[in-house]
PDB file of C-alpha atoms in Angstrom:
ATOM      1  CA  MET A1423      16.416  43.226  -3.347  1.00  0.00           C
ATOM      2  CA  ALA A1424      19.010  40.141  -4.293  1.00  0.00           C
ATOM      3  CA  ASP A1425      17.524  37.349  -6.367  1.00  0.00           C
ATOM      4  CA  LEU A1426      16.371  34.461  -4.736  1.00  0.00           C
ATOM      5  CA  ILE A1427      19.330  32.024  -5.649  1.00  0.00           C
ATOM      6  CA  GLU A1428      21.750  34.372  -3.956  1.00  0.00           C
ATOM      7  CA  ALA A1429      20.775  32.978  -0.481  1.00  0.00           C
ATOM      8  CA  PHE A1430      22.073  29.556  -1.464  1.00  0.00           C
ATOM      9  CA  ASP A1431      25.399  28.023  -2.527  1.00  0.00           C
ATOM     10  CA  ALA A1432      23.936  24.787  -4.101  1.00  0.00           C
ATOM     11  CA  VAL A1433      20.826  23.641  -5.908  1.00  0.00           C
ATOM     12  CA  LEU A1434      19.438  20.114  -5.779  1.00  0.00           C
ATOM     13  CA  SER A1435      17.194  19.696  -8.619  1.00  0.00           C
ATOM     14  CA  ASP A1436      14.665  16.924  -9.384  1.00  0.00           C
ATOM     15  CA  LEU A1437      14.542  15.952 -12.881  1.00  0.00           C
ATOM     16  CA  ASP A1438      11.190  14.693 -13.983  1.00  0.00           C
ATOM     17  CA  GLY A1439       8.633  17.573 -14.091  1.00  0.00           C
ATOM     18  CA  VAL A1440      11.372  20.216 -13.319  1.00  0.00           C
ATOM     19  CA  VAL A1441      14.127  19.889 -16.023  1.00  0.00           C
ATOM     20  CA  TYR A1442      12.242  17.463 -18.707  1.00  0.00           C
ATOM     21  CA  ALA A1443       8.755  15.881 -19.241  1.00  0.00           C
ATOM     22  CA  GLY A1444       9.623  12.589 -20.909  1.00  0.00           C
ATOM     23  CA  PRO A1445      12.540  13.141 -23.316  1.00  0.00           C
ATOM     24  CA  HIS A1446      11.888  16.945 -23.702  1.00  0.00           C
ATOM     25  CA  ALA A1447      13.114  19.705 -21.705  1.00  0.00           C
ATOM     26  CA  ILE A1448      10.777  21.994 -20.069  1.00  0.00           C
ATOM     27  CA  PRO A1449      10.479  25.481 -21.709  1.00  0.00           C
ATOM     28  CA  GLY A1450      13.246  27.850 -19.943  1.00  0.00           C
ATOM     29  CA  ALA A1451      14.697  25.107 -17.653  1.00  0.00           C
ATOM     30  CA  VAL A1452      18.083  24.455 -19.605  1.00  0.00           C
ATOM     31  CA  GLU A1453      18.597  28.146 -19.662  1.00  0.00           C
ATOM     32  CA  ALA A1454      17.739  28.557 -15.795  1.00  0.00           C
ATOM     33  CA  LEU A1455      20.318  25.734 -15.119  1.00  0.00           C
ATOM     34  CA  ARG A1456      23.009  27.290 -17.127  1.00  0.00           C
ATOM     35  CA  GLY A1457      22.592  30.317 -15.223  1.00  0.00           C
ATOM     36  CA  PHE A1458      23.658  28.878 -11.980  1.00  0.00           C
ATOM     37  CA  ALA A1459      27.359  28.291 -12.484  1.00  0.00           C
ATOM     38  CA  PRO A1460      28.241  32.091 -13.519  1.00  0.00           C
ATOM     39  CA  ARG A1461      26.690  33.092  -9.681  1.00  0.00           C
ATOM     40  CA  GLY A1462      29.057  30.319  -8.209  1.00  0.00           C
ATOM     41  CA  ILE A1463      26.019  28.162  -7.371  1.00  0.00           C
ATOM     42  CA  ARG A1464      26.958  24.300  -7.412  1.00  0.00           C
ATOM     43  CA  LEU A1465      24.303  22.157  -9.287  1.00  0.00           C
ATOM     44  CA  GLY A1466      23.466  18.616  -8.373  1.00  0.00           C
ATOM     45  CA  TYR A1467      20.530  16.359  -9.686  1.00  0.00           C
ATOM     46  CA  VAL A1468      18.597  14.086  -7.389  1.00  0.00           C
ATOM     47  CA  THR A1469      16.294  11.579  -9.096  1.00  0.00           C
ATOM     48  CA  ASN A1470      13.893   8.832  -8.228  1.00  0.00           C
ATOM     49  CA  ASN A1471      14.010   7.309 -11.631  1.00  0.00           C
ATOM     50  CA  ALA A1472      16.082   4.210 -11.226  1.00  0.00           C
ATOM     51  CA  SER A1473      15.730   3.344 -14.971  1.00  0.00           C
ATOM     52  CA  ARG A1474      18.771   4.696 -15.989  1.00  0.00           C
ATOM     53  CA  THR A1475      22.571   4.905 -14.884  1.00  0.00           C
ATOM     54  CA  PRO A1476      23.669   8.389 -13.383  1.00  0.00           C
ATOM     55  CA  ALA A1477      25.952   8.522 -16.461  1.00  0.00           C
ATOM     56  CA  GLU A1478      23.111   7.853 -18.850  1.00  0.00           C
ATOM     57  CA  VAL A1479      21.065  10.668 -17.216  1.00  0.00           C
ATOM     58  CA  ALA A1480      23.939  13.135 -17.393  1.00  0.00           C
ATOM     59  CA  ALA A1481      24.497  12.285 -21.053  1.00  0.00           C
ATOM     60  CA  HIS A1482      20.791  13.081 -21.740  1.00  0.00           C
ATOM     61  CA  LEU A1483      20.879  16.406 -19.759  1.00  0.00           C
ATOM     62  CA  ARG A1484      23.985  17.327 -21.792  1.00  0.00           C
ATOM     63  CA  GLU A1485      21.994  16.502 -25.001  1.00  0.00           C
ATOM     64  CA  LEU A1486      19.304  19.015 -23.939  1.00  0.00           C
ATOM     65  CA  GLY A1487      22.119  21.598 -23.312  1.00  0.00           C
ATOM     66  CA  ALA A1488      21.927  21.453 -19.599  1.00  0.00           C
ATOM     67  CA  PRO A1489      25.182  21.426 -17.686  1.00  0.00           C
ATOM     68  CA  ALA A1490      25.837  17.959 -16.075  1.00  0.00           C
ATOM     69  CA  GLY A1491      28.952  15.807 -14.821  1.00  0.00           C
ATOM     70  CA  ASP A1492      28.226  12.032 -14.544  1.00  0.00           C
ATOM     71  CA  ASP A1493      29.002  12.569 -10.478  1.00  0.00           C
ATOM     72  CA  ASP A1494      26.433  15.443 -10.561  1.00  0.00           C
ATOM     73  CA  VAL A1495      23.568  12.747 -10.705  1.00  0.00           C
ATOM     74  CA  VAL A1496      22.242  10.977  -7.651  1.00  0.00           C
ATOM     75  CA  SER A1497      19.825   8.373  -8.028  1.00  0.00           C
ATOM     76  CA  SER A1498      17.431   6.335  -6.332  1.00  0.00           C
ATOM     77  CA  ALA A1499      19.114   3.180  -7.962  1.00  0.00           C
ATOM     78  CA  GLN A1500      22.336   4.059  -5.899  1.00  0.00           C
ATOM     79  CA  ALA A1501      20.290   4.690  -2.697  1.00  0.00           C
ATOM     80  CA  GLY A1502      18.484   1.360  -2.874  1.00  0.00           C
ATOM     81  CA  ALA A1503      21.675  -0.440  -3.550  1.00  0.00           C
ATOM     82  CA  GLU A1504      23.752   0.974  -0.827  1.00  0.00           C
ATOM     83  CA  LEU A1505      20.695   0.277   1.363  1.00  0.00           C
ATOM     84  CA  LEU A1506      20.545  -3.439   0.351  1.00  0.00           C
ATOM     85  CA  ALA A1507      24.560  -3.660   0.591  1.00  0.00           C
ATOM     86  CA  LYS A1508      24.332  -2.870   4.314  1.00  0.00           C
ATOM     87  CA  LYS A1509      21.486  -5.396   5.113  1.00  0.00           C
ATOM     88  CA  VAL A1510      22.894  -8.384   3.270  1.00  0.00           C
ATOM     89  CA  PRO A1511      26.395 -10.064   2.681  1.00  0.00           C
ATOM     90  CA  ALA A1512      28.424  -9.885  -0.413  1.00  0.00           C
ATOM     91  CA  GLY A1513      27.462 -12.364  -3.033  1.00  0.00           C
ATOM     92  CA  THR A1514      23.846 -12.632  -2.012  1.00  0.00           C
ATOM     93  CA  ARG A1515      21.413 -13.238  -4.664  1.00  0.00           C
ATOM     94  CA  VAL A1516      19.077 -10.136  -5.297  1.00  0.00           C
ATOM     95  CA  LEU A1517      15.890 -10.317  -7.640  1.00  0.00           C
ATOM     96  CA  VAL A1518      16.034  -7.271  -9.857  1.00  0.00           C
ATOM     97  CA  THR A1519      12.764  -5.955 -10.559  1.00  0.00           C
ATOM     98  CA  GLY A1520      13.569  -2.945 -12.879  1.00  0.00           C
ATOM     99  CA  SER A1521      16.446  -1.906 -15.350  1.00  0.00           C
ATOM    100  CA  ALA A1522      19.579  -2.927 -16.454  1.00  0.00           C
ATOM    101  CA  ALA A1523      20.928   0.129 -14.634  1.00  0.00           C
ATOM    102  CA  LEU A1524      19.415  -0.915 -11.276  1.00  0.00           C
ATOM    103  CA  ALA A1525      21.054  -4.639 -11.647  1.00  0.00           C
ATOM    104  CA  ARG A1526      24.511  -2.787 -12.675  1.00  0.00           C
ATOM    105  CA  GLU A1527      24.381  -0.882  -9.119  1.00  0.00           C
ATOM    106  CA  ILE A1528      23.659  -4.164  -7.489  1.00  0.00           C
ATOM    107  CA  GLU A1529      26.507  -5.731  -9.204  1.00  0.00           C
ATOM    108  CA  LEU A1530      28.870  -2.914  -8.202  1.00  0.00           C
ATOM    109  CA  ARG A1531      28.153  -3.655  -4.436  1.00  0.00           C
ATOM    110  CA  GLY A1532      29.155  -7.054  -4.909  1.00  0.00           C
ATOM    111  CA  LEU A1533      25.740  -8.796  -4.830  1.00  0.00           C
ATOM    112  CA  THR A1534      24.259 -11.193  -7.367  1.00  0.00           C
ATOM    113  CA  PRO A1535      21.363  -9.992  -9.596  1.00  0.00           C
ATOM    114  CA  VAL A1536      19.044 -12.626 -10.734  1.00  0.00           C
ATOM    115  CA  ARG A1537      15.768 -12.478 -12.681  1.00  0.00           C
ATOM    116  CA  SER A1538      13.685 -15.259 -11.341  1.00  0.00           C
ATOM    117  CA  ALA A1539      12.241 -16.404  -8.027  1.00  0.00           C
ATOM    118  CA  ASP A1540      13.179 -19.581  -9.017  1.00  0.00           C
ATOM    119  CA  GLU A1541      16.700 -18.755  -8.467  1.00  0.00           C
ATOM    120  CA  SER A1542      15.973 -18.445  -4.577  1.00  0.00           C
ATOM    121  CA  PRO A1543      16.812 -14.723  -4.163  1.00  0.00           C
ATOM    122  CA  GLU A1544      17.112 -13.781  -0.631  1.00  0.00           C
ATOM    123  CA  ALA A1545      16.266  -9.931  -1.651  1.00  0.00           C
ATOM    124  CA  VAL A1546      14.160  -7.857  -4.051  1.00  0.00           C
ATOM    125  CA  ILE A1547      14.965  -4.582  -5.152  1.00  0.00           C
ATOM    126  CA  GLN A1548      12.202  -2.934  -7.247  1.00  0.00           C
ATOM    127  CA  GLY A1549      12.857   0.048  -9.421  1.00  0.00           C
ATOM    128  CA  PHE A1550      11.065   1.987 -12.209  1.00  0.00           C
ATOM    129  CA  SER A1551      11.569   0.640 -15.715  1.00  0.00           C
ATOM    130  CA  PRO A1552       8.993   1.303 -18.587  1.00  0.00           C
ATOM    131  CA  ASP A1553       9.400  -2.259 -19.984  1.00  0.00           C
ATOM    132  CA  LEU A1554       8.284  -3.874 -16.524  1.00  0.00           C
ATOM    133  CA  GLY A1555       5.204  -6.033 -17.214  1.00  0.00           C
ATOM    134  CA  TRP A1556       2.935  -8.403 -15.660  1.00  0.00           C
ATOM    135  CA  ARG A1557       5.531 -11.419 -15.366  1.00  0.00           C
ATOM    136  CA  ASP A1558       8.129  -9.247 -13.830  1.00  0.00           C
ATOM    137  CA  LEU A1559       5.903  -8.163 -10.859  1.00  0.00           C
ATOM    138  CA  ALA A1560       4.946 -11.721 -10.581  1.00  0.00           C
ATOM    139  CA  GLU A1561       8.421 -12.841  -9.919  1.00  0.00           C
ATOM    140  CA  ALA A1562       8.852 -10.294  -7.555  1.00  0.00           C
ATOM    141  CA  ALA A1563       5.533 -11.203  -5.793  1.00  0.00           C
ATOM    142  CA  TYR A1564       6.690 -14.684  -5.586  1.00  0.00           C
ATOM    143  CA  ALA A1565      10.090 -13.960  -3.930  1.00  0.00           C
ATOM    144  CA  VAL A1566       8.300 -11.487  -1.559  1.00  0.00           C
ATOM    145  CA  ALA A1567       5.818 -13.724  -0.354  1.00  0.00           C
ATOM    146  CA  ALA A1568       8.552 -16.406   0.274  1.00  0.00           C
ATOM    147  CA  GLY A1569      10.287 -14.163   2.661  1.00  0.00           C
ATOM    148  CA  ALA A1570      12.759 -12.306   0.645  1.00  0.00           C
ATOM    149  CA  LEU A1571      13.929  -8.733   2.061  1.00  0.00           C
ATOM    150  CA  TRP A1572      12.201  -5.942  -0.131  1.00  0.00           C
ATOM    151  CA  ILE A1573      13.581  -2.567  -1.210  1.00  0.00           C
ATOM    152  CA  ALA A1574      11.800  -0.209  -3.280  1.00  0.00           C
ATOM    153  CA  THR A1575      14.302   2.323  -4.602  1.00  0.00           C
ATOM    154  CA  ASN A1576      11.458   4.884  -4.614  1.00  0.00           C
ATOM    155  CA  ALA A1577       7.522   5.116  -4.194  1.00  0.00           C
ATOM    156  CA  ASP A1578       6.434   7.942  -6.782  1.00  0.00           C
ATOM    157  CA  MET A1579       2.988   7.090  -7.704  1.00  0.00           C
ATOM    158  CA  SER A1580       3.159   9.120 -11.037  1.00  0.00           C
ATOM    159  CA  ILE A1581       5.885  10.351 -13.271  1.00  0.00           C
ATOM    160  CA  PRO A1582       5.427  13.190 -15.831  1.00  0.00           C
ATOM    161  CA  GLN A1583       5.663  12.269 -19.450  1.00  0.00           C
ATOM    162  CA  ALA A1584       5.390  14.319 -22.598  1.00  0.00           C
ATOM    163  CA  ARG A1585       1.743  13.149 -23.230  1.00  0.00           C
ATOM    164  CA  GLY A1586       0.681  13.666 -19.361  1.00  0.00           C
ATOM    165  CA  ILE A1587       1.009  12.056 -15.986  1.00  0.00           C
ATOM    166  CA  ALA A1588       1.855   8.138 -16.250  1.00  0.00           C
ATOM    167  CA  PRO A1589       2.142   5.608 -13.518  1.00  0.00           C
ATOM    168  CA  GLY A1590       5.486   5.725 -11.411  1.00  0.00           C
ATOM    169  CA  ASN A1591       7.289   2.819  -9.765  1.00  0.00           C
ATOM    170  CA  GLY A1592       4.908   3.313  -6.639  1.00  0.00           C
ATOM    171  CA  THR A1593       1.910   2.167  -8.631  1.00  0.00           C
ATOM    172  CA  LEU A1594       3.953  -0.966  -9.666  1.00  0.00           C
ATOM    173  CA  VAL A1595       5.207  -1.457  -6.018  1.00  0.00           C
ATOM    174  CA  ALA A1596       1.716  -1.282  -4.870  1.00  0.00           C
ATOM    175  CA  ALA A1597       0.712  -4.107  -7.124  1.00  0.00           C
ATOM    176  CA  VAL A1598       3.092  -6.291  -5.439  1.00  0.00           C
ATOM    177  CA  GLN A1599       2.210  -5.027  -2.091  1.00  0.00           C
ATOM    178  CA  ALA A1600      -1.462  -5.860  -2.670  1.00  0.00           C
ATOM    179  CA  ALA A1601      -0.562  -9.247  -3.953  1.00  0.00           C
ATOM    180  CA  THR A1602       1.564 -10.079  -0.991  1.00  0.00           C
ATOM    181  CA  GLY A1603       0.506  -8.055   1.994  1.00  0.00           C
ATOM    182  CA  ARG A1604       3.784  -6.851   2.768  1.00  0.00           C
ATOM    183  CA  THR A1605       5.504  -3.409   2.746  1.00  0.00           C
ATOM    184  CA  PRO A1606       8.918  -2.627   1.429  1.00  0.00           C
ATOM    185  CA  LEU A1607      11.640  -0.562   2.740  1.00  0.00           C
ATOM    186  CA  VAL A1608      11.941   2.558   0.387  1.00  0.00           C
ATOM    187  CA  ALA A1609      15.722   3.968   0.010  1.00  0.00           C
ATOM    188  CA  GLY A1610      14.973   7.215  -2.390  1.00  0.00           C
ATOM    189  CA  LYS A1611      12.792  10.262  -1.910  1.00  0.00           C
ATOM    190  CA  PRO A1612      11.372  11.335   0.513  1.00  0.00           C
ATOM    191  CA  GLN A1613      14.121   9.838   2.779  1.00  0.00           C
ATOM    192  CA  ALA A1614      16.476  12.363   3.806  1.00  0.00           C
ATOM    193  CA  PRO A1615      19.775  10.368   3.201  1.00  0.00           C
ATOM    194  CA  LEU A1616      19.435  10.962  -0.502  1.00  0.00           C
ATOM    195  CA  PHE A1617      19.587  14.432  -0.364  1.00  0.00           C
ATOM    196  CA  LEU A1618      22.256  14.635   2.492  1.00  0.00           C
ATOM    197  CA  ALA A1619      24.463  12.629   0.035  1.00  0.00           C
ATOM    198  CA  ALA A1620      24.082  15.031  -2.823  1.00  0.00           C
ATOM    199  CA  ALA A1621      24.763  18.092  -0.461  1.00  0.00           C
ATOM    200  CA  GLU A1622      27.968  16.411   0.544  1.00  0.00           C
ATOM    201  CA  ARG A1623      28.917  15.418  -2.694  1.00  0.00           C
ATOM    202  CA  LEU A1624      28.826  19.346  -3.833  1.00  0.00           C
ATOM    203  CA  GLY A1625      30.380  20.464  -0.777  1.00  0.00           C
ATOM    204  CA  ALA A1626      27.194  22.590  -0.199  1.00  0.00           C
ATOM    205  CA  SER A1627      26.614  24.160   3.200  1.00  0.00           C
ATOM    206  CA  ARG A1628      23.653  26.282   1.911  1.00  0.00           C
ATOM    207  CA  PRO A1629      21.738  23.953  -0.535  1.00  0.00           C
ATOM    208  CA  ILE A1630      17.950  24.351  -1.790  1.00  0.00           C
ATOM    209  CA  VAL A1631      15.824  21.585  -2.969  1.00  0.00           C
ATOM    210  CA  VAL A1632      13.775  21.969  -6.108  1.00  0.00           C
ATOM    211  CA  GLY A1633      11.071  19.586  -7.138  1.00  0.00           C
ATOM    212  CA  ASP A1634       7.695  19.513  -8.564  1.00  0.00           C
ATOM    213  CA  ARG A1635       6.410  16.674  -5.987  1.00  0.00           C
ATOM    214  CA  LEU A1636       5.447  17.670  -2.250  1.00  0.00           C
ATOM    215  CA  ASP A1637       5.469  14.088  -1.222  1.00  0.00           C
ATOM    216  CA  THR A1638       8.837  13.365  -2.571  1.00  0.00           C
ATOM    217  CA  ASP A1639      11.041  16.262  -3.324  1.00  0.00           C
ATOM    218  CA  ILE A1640       9.611  18.789  -0.625  1.00  0.00           C
ATOM    219  CA  LEU A1641       9.200  16.218   1.906  1.00  0.00           C
ATOM    220  CA  GLY A1642      12.608  14.736   1.428  1.00  0.00           C
ATOM    221  CA  GLY A1643      14.226  18.376   1.426  1.00  0.00           C
ATOM    222  CA  ASN A1644      12.332  19.280   4.659  1.00  0.00           C
ATOM    223  CA  ARG A1645      13.528  16.280   6.137  1.00  0.00           C
ATOM    224  CA  ALA A1646      16.967  16.767   5.291  1.00  0.00           C
ATOM    225  CA  GLY A1647      16.666  20.219   7.026  1.00  0.00           C
ATOM    226  CA  PHE A1648      17.176  22.084   3.638  1.00  0.00           C
ATOM    227  CA  ALA A1649      15.175  25.015   2.171  1.00  0.00           C
ATOM    228  CA  THR A1650      12.852  23.393  -0.524  1.00  0.00           C
ATOM    229  CA  ALA A1651      11.114  25.111  -3.512  1.00  0.00           C
ATOM    230  CA  ALA A1652       8.105  23.834  -5.244  1.00  0.00           C
ATOM    231  CA  VAL A1653       7.705  24.436  -9.102  1.00  0.00           C
ATOM    232  CA  LEU A1654       4.355  24.448 -11.019  1.00  0.00           C
ATOM    233  CA  THR A1655       5.880  22.527 -14.091  1.00  0.00           C
ATOM    234  CA  GLY A1656       5.176  19.076 -13.260  1.00  0.00           C
ATOM    235  CA  VAL A1657       2.812  17.218 -10.904  1.00  0.00           C
ATOM    236  CA  ASP A1658       1.715  19.245  -7.792  1.00  0.00           C
ATOM    237  CA  THR A1659      -0.440  22.588  -8.454  1.00  0.00           C
ATOM    238  CA  ARG A1660      -1.353  25.815  -6.603  1.00  0.00           C
ATOM    239  CA  GLU A1661      -4.299  24.164  -5.117  1.00  0.00           C
ATOM    240  CA  SER A1662      -2.481  21.004  -3.833  1.00  0.00           C
ATOM    241  CA  ILE A1663       0.532  23.245  -2.601  1.00  0.00           C
ATOM    242  CA  LEU A1664      -2.032  25.366  -0.588  1.00  0.00           C
ATOM    243  CA  ALA A1665      -3.520  22.286   1.090  1.00  0.00           C
ATOM    244  CA  ALA A1666      -0.351  20.624   1.904  1.00  0.00           C
ATOM    245  CA  ARG A1667       0.192  18.867   5.195  1.00  0.00           C
ATOM    246  CA  THR A1668       2.845  20.419   7.405  1.00  0.00           C
ATOM    247  CA  ALA A1669       5.850  18.250   6.572  1.00  0.00           C
ATOM    248  CA  GLU A1670       5.248  18.696   2.673  1.00  0.00           C
ATOM    249  CA  ARG A1671       4.982  22.590   2.879  1.00  0.00           C
ATOM    250  CA  PRO A1672       7.692  24.341   0.517  1.00  0.00           C
ATOM    251  CA  THR A1673       9.898  27.227   1.662  1.00  0.00           C
ATOM    252  CA  PHE A1674       8.971  28.798  -1.742  1.00  0.00           C
ATOM    253  CA  ILE A1675       6.541  28.522  -4.421  1.00  0.00           C
ATOM    254  CA  LEU A1676       8.140  29.129  -8.085  1.00  0.00           C
ATOM    255  CA  SER A1677       6.308  28.877 -11.084  1.00  0.00           C
ATOM    256  CA  ALA A1678       9.324  27.689 -12.913  1.00  0.00           C
ATOM    257  CA  LEU A1679      13.358  27.431 -12.427  1.00  0.00           C
ATOM    258  CA  ASP A1680      13.938  30.896 -13.808  1.00  0.00           C
ATOM    259  CA  ASP A1681      12.227  32.330 -10.782  1.00  0.00           C
ATOM    260  CA  PHE A1682      15.481  31.824  -9.001  1.00  0.00           C
ATOM    261  CA  PHE A1683      16.744  34.712 -10.793  1.00  0.00           C
ATOM    262  CA  ARG A1684      14.214  37.236  -9.518  1.00  0.00           C
ATOM    263  CA  PRO A1685      13.377  38.463  -5.869  1.00  0.00           C
ATOM    264  CA  TYR A1686      11.314  36.377  -3.818  1.00  0.00           C
ATOM    265  CA  PRO A1687       8.624  38.470  -2.482  1.00  0.00           C
ATOM    266  CA  ASP A1688       8.394  38.426   1.426  1.00  0.00           C
ATOM    267  CA  ALA A1689       4.765  37.573   3.078  1.00  0.00           C
ATOM    268  CA  GLU A1690       3.822  40.149   5.457  1.00  0.00           C
ATOM    269  CA  ALA A1691       1.298  39.888   8.136  1.00  0.00           C
ATOM    270  CA  HIS A1692      -1.175  43.120   8.975  1.00  0.00           C
ATOM    271  CA  ASP A1693      -4.179  43.016  11.062  1.00  0.00           C
ATOM    272  CA  GLY A1694      -4.871  39.231  10.312  1.00  0.00           C
ATOM    273  CA  ALA A1695      -4.041  39.221   6.756  1.00  0.00           C
ATOM    274  CA  TRP A1696      -0.874  38.478   4.804  1.00  0.00           C
ATOM    275  CA  ARG A1697       0.119  40.686   2.172  1.00  0.00           C
ATOM    276  CA  VAL A1698       2.507  39.295  -0.828  1.00  0.00           C
ATOM    277  CA  GLY A1699       3.105  41.703  -3.534  1.00  0.00           C
ATOM    278  CA  SER A1700      -0.336  43.699  -4.389  1.00  0.00           C
ATOM    279  CA  SER A1701      -2.201  40.719  -3.026  1.00  0.00           C
ATOM    280  CA  SER A1702      -3.423  39.613   0.205  1.00  0.00           C
ATOM    281  CA  ALA A1703      -5.131  36.782   1.902  1.00  0.00           C
ATOM    282  CA  ARG A1704      -6.985  35.992   5.382  1.00  0.00           C
ATOM    283  CA  ALA A1705      -7.986  32.720   6.544  1.00  0.00           C
ATOM    284  CA  VAL A1706     -11.434  32.719   8.289  1.00  0.00           C
ATOM    285  CA  ASP A1707     -12.785  29.404   9.835  1.00  0.00           C
ATOM    286  CA  GLY A1708     -12.281  26.820   6.620  1.00  0.00           C
ATOM    287  CA  ARG A1709     -11.912  29.255   4.096  1.00  0.00           C
ATOM    288  CA  VAL A1710      -9.323  31.648   2.693  1.00  0.00           C
ATOM    289  CA  GLU A1711     -10.467  35.199   1.601  1.00  0.00           C
ATOM    290  CA  ILE A1712      -8.035  36.449  -1.249  1.00  0.00           C
ATOM    291  CA  THR A1713      -7.776  40.046  -2.695  1.00  0.00           C
ATOM    292  CA  GLY A1714      -5.994  39.404  -6.088  1.00  0.00           C
ATOM    293  CA  ASP A1715      -5.922  37.686  -9.292  1.00  0.00           C
ATOM    294  CA  PRO A1716      -6.102  33.965  -9.591  1.00  0.00           C
ATOM    295  CA  ASP A1717      -3.441  33.910 -12.323  1.00  0.00           C
ATOM    296  CA  ASP A1718      -0.991  35.831 -10.120  1.00  0.00           C
ATOM    297  CA  LEU A1719       1.352  33.718  -8.073  1.00  0.00           C
ATOM    298  CA  ASP A1720       1.694  36.315  -5.321  1.00  0.00           C
ATOM    299  CA  ALA A1721      -2.050  35.757  -4.622  1.00  0.00           C
ATOM    300  CA  TRP A1722      -1.472  31.965  -4.015  1.00  0.00           C
ATOM    301  CA  ARG A1723       1.679  32.670  -1.899  1.00  0.00           C
ATOM    302  CA  ALA A1724      -0.252  35.067   0.336  1.00  0.00           C
ATOM    303  CA  ALA A1725      -2.989  32.592   0.387  1.00  0.00           C
ATOM    304  CA  CYS A1726      -0.561  29.687   1.641  1.00  0.00           C
ATOM    305  CA  ALA A1727       0.922  32.235   4.205  1.00  0.00           C
ATOM    306  CA  ALA A1728      -2.439  32.855   5.642  1.00  0.00           C
ATOM    307  CA  TRP A1729      -3.820  29.212   5.547  1.00  0.00           C
ATOM    308  CA  TRP A1730      -0.531  27.680   6.910  1.00  0.00           C
ATOM    309  CA  ASN A1731      -0.332  30.445   9.707  1.00  0.00           C
ATOM    310  CA  ALA A1732      -3.852  29.385  10.720  1.00  0.00           C
ATOM    311  CA  HIS A1733      -3.032  25.677  10.703  1.00  0.00           C
ATOM    312  CA  PRO A1734       0.633  25.205  11.513  1.00  0.00           C
ATOM    313  CA  GLU A1735       0.423  21.525  12.311  1.00  0.00           C
ATOM    314  CA  THR A1736      -1.359  19.112  10.460  1.00  0.00           C
ATOM    315  CA  ASP A1737      -0.502  15.682   9.274  1.00  0.00           C
ATOM    316  CA  LYS A1738      -3.577  15.495   6.636  1.00  0.00           C
ATOM    317  CA  GLN A1739      -4.126  17.496   3.660  1.00  0.00           C
ATOM    318  CA  ALA A1740      -6.542  20.384   4.383  1.00  0.00           C
ATOM    319  CA  VAL A1741      -8.281  21.944   1.384  1.00  0.00           C
ATOM    320  CA  PRO A1742      -9.899  25.262   2.035  1.00  0.00           C
ATOM    321  CA  GLU A1743     -13.018  27.005   0.499  1.00  0.00           C
ATOM    322  CA  LEU A1744     -11.374  30.056  -1.456  1.00  0.00           C
ATOM    323  CA  HIS A1745     -13.274  33.245  -1.962  1.00  0.00           C
ATOM    324  CA  TRP A1746     -11.802  35.553  -4.752  1.00  0.00           C
ATOM    325  CA  THR A1747     -12.167  39.372  -4.960  1.00  0.00           C
ATOM    326  CA  ALA A1748     -10.470  41.366  -7.534  1.00  0.00           C
TER     327      ALA A1748
END
């Protein structure tokens, strides 16, 4: 049986929670990333983090030992700036609630970044920066409440860091939303254009999107019509993947990036049960009966096959009761 990666010509990888957590690489991730090129697999990075330029992100990846050219990184800051440039004329004053990298993307599109609502901005663009504080969010709220067009680079509610899970851009966007009663346009994940642009840049016809978040990486990849793989090195877990709504269900479930270099076991149906490897699962009413080891990922893959087959269309998370048999 061929390794999983052989079915694809490119990997579109998320960064936070997949390649690194905070400044440090996730164990084994760099080695896995290095393994794609020898097999003829193109590699691109699709990130919702708008706090750094693509060149800065690529430089960080190279410092970690990962293969990365500046053009290999596609960011939500680029997507947000592109979306904004389509909606307002050149020279428009834009309040930048975010990093210097985001302000630079605005400048590159012929727009004028400002930092205060007193400068009468006609638009607000909000992206993640660890340096944002209350005064920055207040300026955004003043401008948004006054009628400025509001674009968020992304809406991730959390971001993996070396010390744990921290608030993401979506949390900060929610603060402005609560203060103004308005809702922004969102440019990055989970919208499909970011993934489509990355695939086009790589010249890929059979890409796979890999990420740690169902609500951004997997949903966006699915919307783009690509195969998707959820890795268990970041935000989402075996349990949350099992409970996922239809639009956020991944094609594959991987423990980490190096699972690409192993055959992926098929899920086979037999007498109402689904078998993956030596594990099997059956959905009965609101529960899943699993024969296998909870530490074996194949048991969870079988559980997902059984539960998802029993509930093929759902727009809400559905958490089944689990019954394990050794």
